[in-house]
Short mmCIF file of C-alpha atoms in Angstrom, two decimals:
data_model
loop_
_atom_site.label_atom_id
_atom_site.label_comp_id
_atom_site.label_asym_id
_atom_site.label_seq_id
_atom_site.Cartn_x
_atom_site.Cartn_y
_atom_site.Cartn_z
CA UNK A 14 31.41 -0.99 5.06
CA UNK A 15 32.87 -2.29 1.84
CA UNK A 16 35.35 -4.95 1.14
CA UNK A 17 36.01 -8.41 -0.39
CA UNK A 18 32.55 -9.66 0.52
CA UNK A 19 30.29 -6.97 -0.71
CA UNK A 20 26.78 -8.16 -1.29
CA UNK A 21 27.49 -11.51 0.36
CA UNK A 22 25.34 -12.80 3.28
CA UNK A 23 26.88 -14.88 6.04
CA UNK A 24 25.39 -17.02 8.90
CA UNK A 25 27.68 -17.39 11.90
CA UNK A 26 26.54 -19.82 14.61
CA UNK A 27 27.72 -19.25 18.17
CA UNK A 28 28.57 -15.64 17.23
CA UNK A 29 27.48 -13.88 20.45
CA UNK A 30 31.01 -13.94 21.99
CA UNK A 31 34.63 -15.33 21.52
CA UNK A 32 35.79 -16.51 18.19
CA UNK A 33 32.18 -16.31 16.76
CA UNK A 34 31.95 -12.63 17.56
CA UNK A 35 35.37 -12.00 15.97
CA UNK A 36 34.14 -13.92 12.88
CA UNK A 37 31.03 -11.82 12.57
CA UNK A 38 32.85 -8.61 13.02
CA UNK A 39 35.52 -9.37 10.47
CA UNK A 40 32.93 -10.62 7.91
CA UNK A 41 30.98 -7.38 8.30
CA UNK A 42 34.12 -5.35 7.93
CA UNK A 43 34.44 -6.88 4.57
CA UNK A 44 30.99 -5.98 3.43
CA UNK A 45 28.92 -9.10 4.29
CA UNK A 46 25.48 -8.93 5.89
CA UNK A 47 25.51 -11.17 9.03
CA UNK A 48 23.07 -13.35 10.81
CA UNK A 49 24.46 -13.57 14.29
CA UNK A 50 23.23 -16.67 15.87
CA UNK A 51 23.69 -17.53 19.58
CA UNK A 52 21.66 -18.90 22.47
CA UNK A 53 23.32 -16.56 24.89
CA UNK A 54 24.06 -19.29 27.42
CA UNK A 55 27.87 -18.70 27.62
CA UNK A 56 29.59 -16.04 29.76
CA UNK A 57 29.41 -12.76 27.94
CA UNK A 58 27.71 -14.20 24.85
CA UNK A 59 25.00 -11.93 23.51
CA UNK A 60 23.83 -11.84 19.76
CA UNK A 61 22.17 -8.45 20.21
CA UNK A 62 25.43 -6.80 21.41
CA UNK A 63 27.32 -8.16 18.40
CA UNK A 64 24.66 -7.02 15.99
CA UNK A 65 24.94 -3.43 17.73
CA UNK A 66 28.67 -3.45 17.11
CA UNK A 67 28.32 -4.33 13.50
CA UNK A 68 25.68 -1.70 12.87
CA UNK A 69 27.66 0.93 14.85
CA UNK A 70 30.53 0.30 12.42
CA UNK A 71 28.25 0.78 9.45
CA UNK A 72 27.51 -2.74 8.71
CA UNK A 73 24.28 -4.82 8.37
CA UNK A 74 23.36 -7.59 10.91
CA UNK A 75 20.41 -9.30 12.57
CA UNK A 76 20.22 -11.51 15.68
CA UNK A 77 19.01 -15.10 16.01
CA UNK A 78 18.72 -16.97 19.25
CA UNK A 79 17.58 -20.31 17.94
CA UNK A 80 19.73 -23.44 18.71
CA UNK A 81 21.93 -24.44 15.85
CA UNK A 82 20.82 -28.02 15.92
CA UNK A 83 18.63 -30.27 13.80
CA UNK A 84 15.43 -28.68 15.09
CA UNK A 85 16.62 -25.11 14.70
CA UNK A 86 18.66 -25.21 11.47
CA UNK A 87 15.81 -24.73 9.10
CA UNK A 88 14.54 -21.59 10.90
CA UNK A 89 17.92 -19.99 11.08
CA UNK A 90 18.49 -20.30 7.31
CA UNK A 91 14.97 -19.14 6.70
CA UNK A 92 15.57 -15.99 8.84
CA UNK A 93 18.68 -15.15 6.80
CA UNK A 94 16.87 -15.63 3.52
CA UNK A 95 13.93 -13.51 4.62
CA UNK A 96 16.05 -10.69 5.85
CA UNK A 97 18.67 -10.54 3.12
CA UNK A 98 17.21 -12.53 0.14
CA UNK A 99 20.15 -14.98 -0.11
CA UNK A 100 22.96 -16.98 1.72
CA UNK A 101 26.56 -17.16 0.57
CA UNK A 102 28.46 -18.22 3.60
CA UNK A 103 27.88 -20.56 6.60
CA UNK A 104 30.25 -20.52 9.51
CA UNK A 105 29.67 -23.44 11.82
CA UNK A 106 31.20 -22.14 15.08
CA UNK A 107 28.57 -23.12 17.69
CA UNK A 108 30.24 -25.25 20.38
CA UNK A 109 29.37 -27.21 23.54
CA UNK A 110 32.60 -28.21 25.08
CA UNK A 111 31.07 -30.10 28.04
CA UNK A 112 32.49 -30.67 31.50
CA UNK A 113 35.92 -32.37 31.52
CA UNK A 114 35.75 -35.84 33.02
CA UNK A 115 37.56 -39.13 32.91
CA UNK A 116 36.19 -41.18 30.03
CA UNK A 117 34.70 -43.78 32.39
CA UNK A 118 32.62 -41.00 34.09
CA UNK A 119 31.16 -39.63 30.82
CA UNK A 120 27.41 -40.21 30.74
CA UNK A 121 25.37 -40.89 27.72
CA UNK A 122 23.75 -37.42 28.15
CA UNK A 123 27.18 -35.76 28.11
CA UNK A 124 28.19 -37.78 25.00
CA UNK A 125 24.90 -36.97 23.19
CA UNK A 126 25.12 -33.20 23.94
CA UNK A 127 28.62 -32.88 22.52
CA UNK A 128 27.75 -34.86 19.41
CA UNK A 129 24.43 -33.03 18.88
CA UNK A 130 25.96 -29.49 18.97
CA UNK A 131 29.43 -30.03 17.69
CA UNK A 132 28.79 -32.53 14.79
CA UNK A 133 25.08 -33.26 14.25
CA UNK A 134 24.30 -29.49 14.58
CA UNK A 135 26.98 -28.61 12.00
CA UNK A 136 25.53 -31.18 9.47
CA UNK A 137 22.04 -29.89 10.18
CA UNK A 138 23.10 -26.38 9.13
CA UNK A 139 25.00 -27.70 6.10
CA UNK A 140 21.89 -29.66 5.08
CA UNK A 141 19.66 -26.63 5.19
CA UNK A 142 21.96 -24.18 3.48
CA UNK A 143 23.53 -26.44 0.86
CA UNK A 144 20.55 -26.38 -1.66
CA UNK A 145 20.70 -22.60 -1.74
CA UNK A 146 24.35 -22.48 -2.26
CA UNK A 147 24.35 -25.23 -4.91
CA UNK A 148 21.55 -23.62 -6.87
CA UNK A 149 23.35 -20.26 -7.07
CA UNK A 150 26.52 -22.02 -7.99
CA UNK A 151 28.69 -20.50 -5.28
CA UNK A 152 29.23 -20.40 -1.58
CA UNK A 153 31.64 -21.24 1.27
CA UNK A 154 31.19 -23.36 4.42
CA UNK A 155 33.62 -23.07 7.27
CA UNK A 156 33.50 -25.70 9.99
CA UNK A 157 35.22 -25.14 13.34
CA UNK A 158 37.07 -28.18 14.46
CA UNK A 159 39.56 -28.20 17.38
CA UNK A 160 43.03 -29.26 18.31
CA UNK A 161 41.24 -31.41 20.86
CA UNK A 162 40.90 -33.93 17.97
CA UNK A 163 44.64 -34.65 18.14
CA UNK A 164 43.90 -36.37 21.37
CA UNK A 165 42.55 -34.65 24.53
CA UNK A 166 42.38 -36.54 27.77
CA UNK A 167 39.33 -35.76 29.84
CA UNK A 168 37.41 -34.30 26.74
CA UNK A 169 36.78 -37.51 24.80
CA UNK A 170 33.17 -36.66 23.69
CA UNK A 171 34.15 -33.18 22.52
CA UNK A 172 37.38 -34.45 20.89
CA UNK A 173 35.41 -37.20 19.03
CA UNK A 174 32.75 -34.72 17.82
CA UNK A 175 35.40 -32.21 16.67
CA UNK A 176 37.42 -34.85 14.81
CA UNK A 177 34.18 -36.03 13.20
CA UNK A 178 33.83 -32.39 11.81
CA UNK A 179 37.02 -33.07 9.72
CA UNK A 180 35.42 -36.01 7.99
CA UNK A 181 32.29 -34.11 7.49
CA UNK A 182 34.24 -31.36 5.92
CA UNK A 183 35.95 -33.59 3.47
CA UNK A 184 32.68 -35.28 2.56
CA UNK A 185 30.80 -32.09 2.07
CA UNK A 186 33.53 -30.70 -0.13
CA UNK A 187 33.61 -33.84 -2.37
CA UNK A 188 29.85 -33.88 -2.73
CA UNK A 189 29.01 -30.32 -3.56
CA UNK A 190 32.22 -28.99 -4.86
CA UNK A 191 30.95 -29.61 -8.32
CA UNK A 192 28.37 -26.89 -7.78
CA UNK A 193 31.12 -24.31 -6.98
CA UNK A 194 30.63 -24.68 -3.31
CA UNK A 195 33.65 -24.90 -0.99
CA UNK A 196 33.85 -26.50 2.45
CA UNK A 197 36.88 -26.03 4.67
CA UNK A 198 37.77 -26.45 8.40
CA UNK A 199 39.78 -24.58 10.93
CA UNK A 200 41.29 -25.94 14.15
CA UNK A 201 41.66 -22.73 16.18
CA UNK A 202 43.72 -22.10 19.27
CA UNK A 203 42.30 -18.92 20.91
CA UNK A 204 42.15 -18.44 24.57
CA UNK A 205 39.46 -16.25 26.21
CA UNK A 206 36.70 -16.49 28.86
CA UNK A 207 35.77 -20.03 28.26
CA UNK A 208 39.45 -21.19 28.55
CA UNK A 209 39.78 -19.37 31.92
CA UNK A 210 36.57 -20.92 33.34
CA UNK A 211 37.47 -24.44 32.41
CA UNK A 212 41.19 -24.48 33.18
CA UNK A 213 40.77 -25.41 36.90
CA UNK A 214 38.88 -28.58 35.97
CA UNK A 215 41.63 -29.86 33.73
CA UNK A 216 44.38 -29.23 36.28
CA UNK A 217 45.56 -32.86 36.33
CA UNK A 218 46.41 -32.59 32.65
CA UNK A 219 47.82 -29.09 32.74
CA UNK A 220 51.39 -30.25 32.51
CA UNK A 221 50.60 -32.08 29.33
CA UNK A 222 48.34 -29.35 27.79
CA UNK A 223 50.64 -29.17 24.65
CA UNK A 224 49.96 -32.81 23.87
CA UNK A 225 46.24 -32.32 23.98
CA UNK A 226 45.80 -29.40 21.57
CA UNK A 227 48.66 -29.71 19.01
CA UNK A 228 49.80 -31.96 16.24
CA UNK A 229 53.00 -33.78 16.76
CA UNK A 230 56.09 -31.55 16.85
CA UNK A 231 54.42 -28.39 17.90
CA UNK A 232 53.56 -28.98 21.53
CA UNK A 233 56.18 -26.44 22.85
CA UNK A 234 54.22 -23.64 21.25
CA UNK A 235 51.07 -24.28 23.28
CA UNK A 236 52.63 -23.88 26.70
CA UNK A 237 53.39 -20.23 25.74
CA UNK A 238 49.87 -19.48 24.72
CA UNK A 239 47.90 -16.91 26.66
CA UNK A 240 44.65 -14.99 26.13
CA UNK A 241 46.81 -11.99 25.22
CA UNK A 242 48.97 -13.80 22.61
CA UNK A 243 46.17 -16.01 21.25
CA UNK A 244 43.00 -13.87 21.19
CA UNK A 245 39.96 -14.92 18.96
CA UNK A 246 40.68 -11.86 16.72
CA UNK A 247 43.77 -13.67 15.33
CA UNK A 248 41.64 -16.42 14.06
CA UNK A 249 39.00 -14.38 12.06
CA UNK A 250 41.19 -13.13 9.12
CA UNK A 251 42.04 -16.66 7.90
CA UNK A 252 38.31 -17.65 8.12
CA UNK A 253 37.32 -14.56 6.04
CA UNK A 254 40.00 -15.16 3.57
CA UNK A 255 38.79 -18.76 2.98
CA UNK A 256 35.37 -17.32 2.25
CA UNK A 257 36.76 -14.87 -0.35
CA UNK A 258 37.54 -15.35 -4.09
CA UNK A 259 41.36 -15.39 -3.10
CA UNK A 260 40.76 -19.05 -1.83
CA UNK A 261 38.61 -20.21 -4.68
CA UNK A 262 40.77 -23.21 -5.38
CA UNK A 263 40.86 -24.27 -1.58
CA UNK A 264 38.23 -27.00 -0.79
CA UNK A 265 38.10 -29.87 1.64
CA UNK A 266 41.23 -28.73 3.59
CA UNK A 267 41.97 -28.21 7.21
CA UNK A 268 44.03 -25.31 8.73
CA UNK A 269 45.48 -24.96 12.22
CA UNK A 270 45.35 -21.31 13.27
CA UNK A 271 47.08 -20.30 16.50
CA UNK A 272 48.27 -16.84 17.30
CA UNK A 273 50.57 -15.60 14.73
CA UNK A 274 50.81 -18.96 12.90
CA UNK A 275 48.76 -20.54 10.24
CA UNK A 276 49.46 -24.14 9.11
CA UNK A 277 47.88 -26.18 6.24
CA UNK A 278 47.53 -29.68 7.70
CA UNK A 279 48.47 -32.62 5.70
CA UNK A 280 45.69 -35.03 4.52
CA UNK A 281 45.56 -38.68 5.59
CA UNK A 282 47.61 -41.04 3.51
CA UNK A 283 49.83 -44.12 3.82
CA UNK A 284 52.95 -43.65 5.86
CA UNK A 285 54.43 -47.09 5.12
CA UNK A 286 53.07 -49.98 3.01
CA UNK A 287 53.65 -53.79 2.97
CA UNK A 288 52.22 -56.03 0.37
CA UNK A 289 52.25 -59.86 0.39
CA UNK A 290 50.79 -62.00 -2.33
CA UNK A 291 47.98 -64.14 -0.81
CA UNK A 292 47.52 -62.01 2.21
CA UNK A 293 49.16 -61.87 5.61
CA UNK A 294 49.48 -64.48 8.34
CA UNK A 295 50.58 -63.92 11.97
CA UNK A 296 53.98 -65.61 11.30
CA UNK A 297 54.51 -63.32 8.30
CA UNK A 298 53.71 -60.26 10.23
CA UNK A 299 56.17 -61.48 12.94
CA UNK A 300 58.87 -61.62 10.29
CA UNK A 301 58.33 -58.44 8.41
CA UNK A 302 56.24 -55.96 10.53
CA UNK A 303 58.90 -54.88 12.90
CA UNK A 304 61.45 -54.17 10.08
CA UNK A 305 59.16 -52.62 7.49
CA UNK A 306 56.19 -51.22 9.36
CA UNK A 307 56.27 -50.50 13.04
CA UNK A 308 59.72 -51.23 14.28
CA UNK A 309 60.55 -47.71 15.28
CA UNK A 310 57.24 -46.81 16.75
CA UNK A 311 57.03 -46.04 20.52
CA UNK A 312 53.97 -45.95 22.88
CA UNK A 313 53.91 -42.18 23.58
CA UNK A 314 50.99 -42.49 26.07
CA UNK A 315 52.40 -44.49 28.86
CA UNK A 316 53.35 -41.21 30.66
CA UNK A 317 56.36 -42.88 32.46
CA UNK A 318 57.63 -39.43 33.23
CA UNK A 319 54.42 -38.67 35.21
CA UNK A 320 53.87 -41.54 37.64
CA UNK A 321 51.08 -39.48 39.41
CA UNK A 322 49.00 -39.93 36.18
CA UNK A 323 49.59 -43.69 36.02
CA UNK A 324 47.53 -44.28 39.22
CA UNK A 325 44.04 -45.30 38.61
CA UNK A 326 41.65 -43.72 41.02
CA UNK A 327 39.94 -45.80 43.64
CA UNK A 328 36.30 -46.65 43.28
CA UNK A 329 35.42 -43.69 45.65
CA UNK A 330 37.83 -41.45 43.64
#
């Protein structure tokens, strides 16, 4: 197997199924040797079977079943180095979505698990692989964020962790970009086994699913998404492209990849600015904020069109 990534070595976490499997196969198709990491706890997830697929197609891959968290990161990177002699690409894809729940029912254990896997684990992997990439003067890190970060009712821990991934991506890019290492993020929309298994538990929000997975102005696109129209295989080419020399000038950016559409998301910056010599008082804000700062804003989260969602459950509910 030869291609754009000949001689490169990639670590893909959570690669035993779904998007991670598609990533591993696409990277291998372009000539990269792959460490396929997965615990195998999700439905259909199996690192060995993905390794077998890669090898059957003429590629090179090994399996790893260590948890991609703080305790496991060092051994994962070490196995890749021992097997292939180098590391060039890290794809942080391992995910723990957690069980959907109203925010007042989220336990500390639920919160910590989501942060540990989806954010702390990503940093742990970056922390271990960064010295190798920086010393060789090249490398690419891809972090999987989520549309949940746009605001996802009943998934507050997961959404918080995945939005933290965006800040992690920007910070890593700024810190080690000087060594020729790039770090970018993808917010994917791909529907598969895990989507079908969790959809029943988010039934109360199903009518608003577009609001929970998309940036403003694109909600209508999500309602038409299906596992057939938005499979994991449609995410993989953009990820591989970001790891190739074709994207050598792309660093610290976030892309929304959904079905047939790829979007470069804008970076945070001021939308409107007011300045007042000596600082602001409440009276001064009363006089100017409506006209110059927030006058046309509306509270989009009251959900007046959905009165059933405005009823807070009883203590027994």
